[in-house]
Short mmCIF file of C-alpha atoms in Angstrom, two decimals:
data_model
loop_
_atom_site.label_atom_id
_atom_site.label_comp_id
_atom_site.label_asym_id
_atom_site.label_seq_id
_atom_site.Cartn_x
_atom_site.Cartn_y
_atom_site.Cartn_z
CA MET A 1 64.15 -147.15 -216.80
CA LYS A 2 61.01 -148.26 -214.53
CA THR A 3 62.30 -150.86 -212.18
CA SER A 4 59.95 -153.92 -211.91
CA LEU A 5 61.25 -154.04 -208.18
CA ILE A 6 60.32 -152.26 -205.32
CA SER A 7 62.03 -152.40 -201.70
CA ALA A 8 60.46 -152.89 -198.54
CA GLU A 9 61.68 -149.41 -197.29
CA ARG A 10 60.18 -147.72 -200.36
CA LEU A 11 57.19 -149.58 -200.11
CA LYS A 12 56.53 -148.47 -196.58
CA LYS A 13 56.84 -145.01 -197.50
CA GLU A 14 54.81 -144.95 -200.73
CA VAL A 15 51.88 -147.18 -199.32
CA LYS A 16 50.91 -144.25 -197.40
CA THR A 17 50.14 -142.00 -200.68
CA THR A 18 49.86 -144.50 -203.34
CA ASP A 19 46.69 -146.82 -204.25
CA PHE A 20 48.57 -150.23 -204.47
CA LEU A 21 46.72 -153.50 -204.45
CA ILE A 22 49.15 -155.77 -202.73
CA PHE A 23 49.41 -159.69 -203.40
CA ASP A 24 50.72 -162.45 -201.59
CA ALA A 25 51.64 -164.69 -204.18
CA SER A 26 53.46 -167.41 -202.22
CA TRP A 27 53.58 -170.91 -203.80
CA TYR A 28 56.01 -173.83 -202.92
CA MET A 29 56.80 -177.13 -204.37
CA PRO A 30 53.96 -179.60 -203.59
CA THR A 31 56.76 -181.89 -201.84
CA GLU A 32 57.01 -179.19 -199.18
CA LYS A 33 53.34 -179.41 -198.22
CA ARG A 34 53.09 -175.89 -197.24
CA ASP A 35 49.77 -174.30 -197.10
CA THR A 36 50.38 -170.91 -198.16
CA ARG A 37 46.77 -169.74 -197.94
CA ALA A 38 46.74 -170.55 -194.07
CA GLU A 39 50.08 -169.06 -193.66
CA TYR A 40 48.79 -165.84 -195.48
CA LEU A 41 45.77 -165.77 -192.79
CA CYS A 42 48.32 -165.96 -190.17
CA GLY A 43 50.12 -162.95 -191.31
CA HIS A 44 50.59 -160.91 -194.13
CA LEU A 45 51.36 -157.30 -195.44
CA PRO A 46 48.72 -154.73 -194.50
CA GLY A 47 46.04 -154.89 -196.70
CA ALA A 48 47.19 -157.68 -198.96
CA LYS A 49 45.02 -160.19 -200.78
CA PHE A 50 45.92 -163.83 -201.45
CA PHE A 51 46.94 -164.41 -205.02
CA ASP A 52 46.77 -168.41 -205.62
CA ILE A 53 48.87 -169.08 -208.41
CA ASP A 54 47.51 -172.41 -208.85
CA GLY A 55 43.74 -171.33 -208.58
CA LEU A 56 44.08 -168.41 -211.04
CA SER A 57 45.56 -170.42 -213.44
CA SER A 58 43.94 -172.77 -216.22
CA HIS A 59 41.26 -175.43 -215.21
CA PRO A 60 41.12 -178.28 -216.09
CA ASN A 61 44.51 -178.62 -217.17
CA GLU A 62 47.03 -181.88 -216.73
CA LEU A 63 49.76 -179.42 -216.62
CA PRO A 64 50.65 -177.30 -213.65
CA HIS A 65 49.55 -173.49 -213.21
CA MET A 66 49.33 -172.64 -216.96
CA LEU A 67 48.18 -169.13 -217.94
CA ALA A 68 44.39 -169.14 -217.90
CA GLU A 69 41.87 -167.91 -220.33
CA LYS A 70 41.74 -164.21 -220.43
CA GLY A 71 38.16 -163.92 -219.44
CA SER A 72 38.71 -166.09 -216.41
CA PHE A 73 41.42 -164.49 -215.07
CA GLU A 74 39.88 -161.04 -215.64
CA LYS A 75 36.85 -162.21 -213.67
CA GLN A 76 39.15 -163.45 -211.13
CA LEU A 77 41.33 -160.20 -210.80
CA ARG A 78 38.08 -158.19 -210.21
CA THR A 79 37.01 -160.52 -207.52
CA LEU A 80 40.21 -159.72 -205.79
CA GLY A 81 39.74 -155.84 -206.29
CA LEU A 82 42.00 -154.63 -209.01
CA LYS A 83 41.22 -151.59 -210.81
CA GLN A 84 41.94 -150.49 -213.92
CA GLY A 85 45.37 -148.46 -213.92
CA GLN A 86 46.04 -149.64 -210.46
CA THR A 87 49.77 -150.24 -209.40
CA VAL A 88 50.21 -153.74 -208.04
CA VAL A 89 52.88 -155.03 -205.69
CA VAL A 90 53.49 -159.04 -205.55
CA TYR A 91 55.37 -160.54 -202.90
CA ASP A 92 55.99 -164.10 -201.22
CA THR A 93 57.12 -165.50 -197.92
CA ALA A 94 60.62 -166.85 -199.47
CA GLY A 95 61.99 -163.57 -200.45
CA ILE A 96 61.88 -164.02 -204.08
CA PHE A 97 60.70 -167.23 -205.34
CA SER A 98 56.97 -167.27 -206.76
CA ALA A 99 56.26 -163.65 -206.87
CA PRO A 100 57.87 -163.33 -210.37
CA ARG A 101 55.45 -165.59 -211.53
CA ALA A 102 52.50 -163.75 -210.39
CA TRP A 103 54.17 -160.59 -211.98
CA TRP A 104 54.49 -162.30 -215.08
CA MET A 105 51.11 -163.53 -215.24
CA LEU A 106 49.79 -160.23 -214.71
CA LYS A 107 52.39 -158.39 -216.98
CA VAL A 108 51.43 -160.36 -220.09
CA PHE A 109 47.99 -159.89 -219.51
CA GLY A 110 48.48 -156.18 -219.76
CA ILE A 111 48.85 -154.99 -216.32
CA SER A 112 51.62 -152.21 -216.69
CA ASP A 113 52.78 -151.37 -213.59
CA VAL A 114 53.35 -154.35 -211.42
CA ARG A 115 56.43 -154.61 -209.06
CA VAL A 116 58.16 -157.50 -206.92
CA LEU A 117 58.80 -156.77 -203.35
CA ASP A 118 62.41 -157.34 -203.36
CA GLY A 119 63.06 -159.73 -200.26
CA GLY A 120 59.66 -160.51 -199.82
CA LEU A 121 57.73 -160.73 -196.67
CA PRO A 122 61.13 -161.32 -194.59
CA ALA A 123 62.41 -158.17 -195.88
CA TRP A 124 59.08 -156.36 -195.06
CA VAL A 125 59.17 -157.57 -191.44
CA ALA A 126 62.88 -156.71 -190.94
CA THR A 127 61.52 -152.86 -191.46
CA GLY A 128 59.79 -153.19 -188.13
CA GLU A 129 56.52 -153.13 -189.74
CA GLU A 130 53.63 -155.28 -188.45
CA LEU A 131 51.65 -157.65 -190.24
CA GLU A 132 47.82 -157.86 -190.40
CA VAL A 133 46.00 -161.50 -190.09
CA GLY A 134 42.83 -162.95 -191.45
CA LEU A 135 40.82 -162.07 -194.84
CA GLN A 136 41.04 -158.36 -195.84
CA PRO A 137 37.61 -156.70 -197.36
CA VAL A 138 37.37 -156.49 -201.20
CA VAL A 139 35.62 -154.09 -203.26
CA GLU A 140 35.15 -155.68 -206.68
CA GLY A 141 37.49 -154.00 -209.29
CA ASP A 142 37.14 -153.19 -212.92
CA VAL A 143 40.34 -154.50 -214.60
CA SER A 144 40.24 -155.15 -218.14
CA LEU A 145 43.04 -157.24 -219.58
CA ILE A 146 44.63 -158.13 -223.08
CA SER A 147 45.14 -161.45 -224.61
CA PRO A 148 48.83 -162.56 -224.02
CA GLY A 149 51.26 -162.32 -227.11
CA ARG A 150 54.90 -163.17 -228.03
CA GLU A 151 55.65 -163.13 -224.15
CA VAL A 152 54.30 -166.53 -223.89
CA SER A 153 56.21 -169.58 -225.77
CA GLY A 154 54.64 -173.13 -226.48
CA VAL A 155 55.92 -176.40 -227.70
CA ASP A 156 55.66 -175.65 -231.57
CA ALA A 157 58.00 -172.59 -230.89
CA ILE A 158 60.33 -174.65 -229.03
CA LEU A 159 60.67 -177.33 -231.72
CA HIS A 160 61.08 -174.55 -234.41
CA ASN A 161 63.95 -173.14 -232.12
CA ILE A 162 65.59 -176.44 -231.95
CA LYS A 163 65.74 -176.68 -235.51
CA TYR A 164 66.79 -172.95 -236.43
CA GLY A 165 68.11 -171.73 -233.29
CA ASP A 166 66.57 -168.25 -233.36
CA ARG A 167 66.55 -167.72 -229.50
CA GLN A 168 68.55 -168.74 -226.55
CA ILE A 169 66.65 -171.06 -224.11
CA ILE A 170 67.86 -170.62 -220.24
CA ASP A 171 66.54 -173.28 -217.92
CA ALA A 172 66.47 -172.14 -214.45
CA ARG A 173 66.14 -175.52 -212.59
CA GLY A 174 69.10 -177.01 -210.66
CA ALA A 175 72.04 -178.59 -212.38
CA ALA A 176 71.21 -182.03 -211.29
CA ARG A 177 67.61 -181.80 -212.87
CA PHE A 178 69.26 -180.34 -215.90
CA THR A 179 71.67 -182.91 -216.64
CA GLY A 180 69.10 -185.68 -215.94
CA GLU A 181 71.02 -186.75 -212.70
CA GLU A 182 68.30 -186.17 -210.45
CA ALA A 183 64.77 -187.53 -211.55
CA ASP A 184 61.71 -185.23 -212.01
CA PRO A 185 59.43 -184.83 -208.96
CA ARG A 186 56.52 -185.23 -211.26
CA ALA A 187 55.22 -188.76 -212.15
CA GLY A 188 55.72 -189.41 -216.06
CA VAL A 189 58.09 -186.60 -216.62
CA SER A 190 61.52 -187.81 -218.12
CA PRO A 191 64.91 -186.50 -216.68
CA GLY A 192 67.03 -184.09 -218.77
CA HIS A 193 66.63 -180.91 -220.61
CA ILE A 194 65.52 -179.27 -224.02
CA PRO A 195 68.24 -179.95 -226.58
CA GLY A 196 70.45 -176.66 -226.75
CA SER A 197 69.25 -175.11 -223.51
CA ILE A 198 71.71 -173.41 -221.30
CA ASN A 199 71.52 -174.31 -217.44
CA LEU A 200 71.45 -171.08 -215.23
CA PRO A 201 69.57 -172.21 -211.83
CA PHE A 202 67.71 -169.41 -210.67
CA ALA A 203 69.26 -169.22 -207.34
CA LYS A 204 72.41 -167.80 -208.77
CA LEU A 205 70.43 -164.57 -209.50
CA LEU A 206 69.35 -164.40 -205.81
CA THR A 207 71.39 -163.04 -202.42
CA GLN A 208 71.27 -165.28 -199.47
CA THR A 209 68.59 -163.08 -198.02
CA GLY A 210 66.22 -163.61 -200.94
CA HIS A 211 67.08 -160.22 -202.70
CA LEU A 212 67.74 -159.89 -206.67
CA ARG A 213 71.40 -159.46 -207.08
CA GLN A 214 72.70 -156.03 -208.26
CA GLU A 215 72.75 -155.37 -212.05
CA SER A 216 76.41 -156.02 -212.54
CA GLU A 217 76.25 -159.30 -210.50
CA LEU A 218 73.30 -160.37 -212.99
CA ARG A 219 75.30 -159.66 -215.88
CA GLU A 220 78.17 -161.55 -214.68
CA ALA A 221 75.89 -164.94 -214.03
CA PHE A 222 74.39 -164.68 -217.33
CA SER A 223 77.95 -164.00 -219.00
CA VAL A 224 79.55 -166.86 -216.99
CA VAL A 225 77.36 -169.40 -218.42
CA GLY A 226 77.17 -168.22 -221.89
CA ILE A 227 74.17 -165.96 -222.39
CA ASP A 228 74.48 -163.47 -225.14
CA LEU A 229 72.38 -160.58 -223.69
CA SER A 230 71.98 -158.94 -227.17
CA ARG A 231 69.99 -161.89 -228.41
CA PRO A 232 66.31 -163.00 -227.83
CA LEU A 233 65.67 -165.21 -224.83
CA THR A 234 63.24 -167.92 -223.89
CA ALA A 235 62.94 -169.06 -220.10
CA SER A 236 62.10 -172.49 -219.06
CA CYS A 237 62.18 -174.28 -215.79
CA GLY A 238 60.23 -177.28 -214.06
CA SER A 239 56.73 -175.68 -214.40
CA GLY A 240 56.83 -171.95 -215.54
CA VAL A 241 57.57 -170.61 -211.70
CA THR A 242 61.34 -169.95 -211.32
CA ALA A 243 61.62 -169.39 -215.03
CA ALA A 244 59.90 -166.05 -214.08
CA ILE A 245 62.75 -165.42 -211.92
CA LEU A 246 64.88 -165.19 -214.97
CA ILE A 247 62.63 -162.90 -216.90
CA LEU A 248 62.48 -160.59 -213.93
CA ALA A 249 66.47 -160.57 -214.05
CA LEU A 250 66.62 -160.10 -217.53
CA THR A 251 63.88 -157.15 -217.37
CA GLN A 252 65.81 -155.22 -214.76
CA LEU A 253 68.67 -155.72 -217.33
CA GLY A 254 66.54 -153.47 -219.89
CA HIS A 255 66.27 -156.72 -222.21
CA ASN A 256 62.81 -156.56 -224.10
CA ASP A 257 63.11 -159.79 -226.12
CA LEU A 258 61.93 -162.23 -223.95
CA ASN A 259 59.08 -165.10 -223.84
CA LEU A 260 58.85 -167.98 -221.12
CA TYR A 261 57.86 -171.47 -221.98
CA ASP A 262 54.58 -171.88 -219.95
CA GLY A 263 54.66 -175.92 -220.07
CA SER A 264 58.33 -175.77 -219.47
CA TRP A 265 59.95 -179.02 -218.48
CA ALA A 266 56.48 -180.48 -216.89
CA GLU A 267 55.26 -180.37 -220.52
CA TRP A 268 58.42 -180.99 -222.50
CA GLY A 269 59.50 -183.85 -220.27
CA ALA A 270 56.21 -185.84 -220.51
CA LEU A 271 55.64 -185.49 -224.33
CA PRO A 272 56.39 -188.62 -226.10
CA HIS A 273 57.77 -186.99 -229.36
CA THR A 274 59.93 -184.29 -227.74
CA GLU A 275 63.83 -184.99 -227.66
CA LYS A 276 65.31 -185.23 -223.85
CA ALA A 277 68.99 -184.09 -223.96
CA GLN A 278 71.00 -185.33 -220.73
CA GLY A 279 74.50 -184.31 -219.35
CA PRO A 280 75.69 -180.73 -219.53
CA ALA A 281 74.84 -178.38 -221.62
#
């Protein structure tokens, strides 16, 4: 099975012989007030381009970083230099946090070989390799995308699932946000969770150094909360970013009936007609 991860040591070797396009896809919650573009300019992997998760998303849209329209995304990826058939590596400065969202965005539009740098920028720095600064020159690419399909879920599909229970819904948010004890950070979004969903905070899938856990540990993490890995799964979170960590982990385990609720709780919690459950699952 082809892995969706690449280690820093392996990237260090393969980058010399493979035509990778490397993206810094760092993103943080707005409350953290991080300027990830400025941080990119101060230091990034050699040759890396900045993948602006918000800028490469749907505009105008009242929901945060929803998938863009195919033509718009294709044009922007070409501007970033992506060539047809090229292997892409995405990373972030946290270890594994926002890079899986970029990985998922590229995969659902038909980019077949996309890998997440396990451990992110800290893992690369730990190999002793230097960083580059400033903007990198770009030669326009020629990539062609396909339209997303069943890998993306929406409100109607979630409402159908609540009624018929075809899929398990996993919520990657922290426990307090899931139960409703903690208010949502976005104005106008109610607390709680999608009825019938199961809480698995994304941090439980990661090591303290920001690497994805080993497969046996991942299986145990899903099993402990009652996830049946033989059944179809839908991932959700606050706004579609950390849900992609669940998708990445499940992909590593060989699961192939997965989708991500792109609007996630930012959409569900703001809609007047959707049921919001509170308390433990």
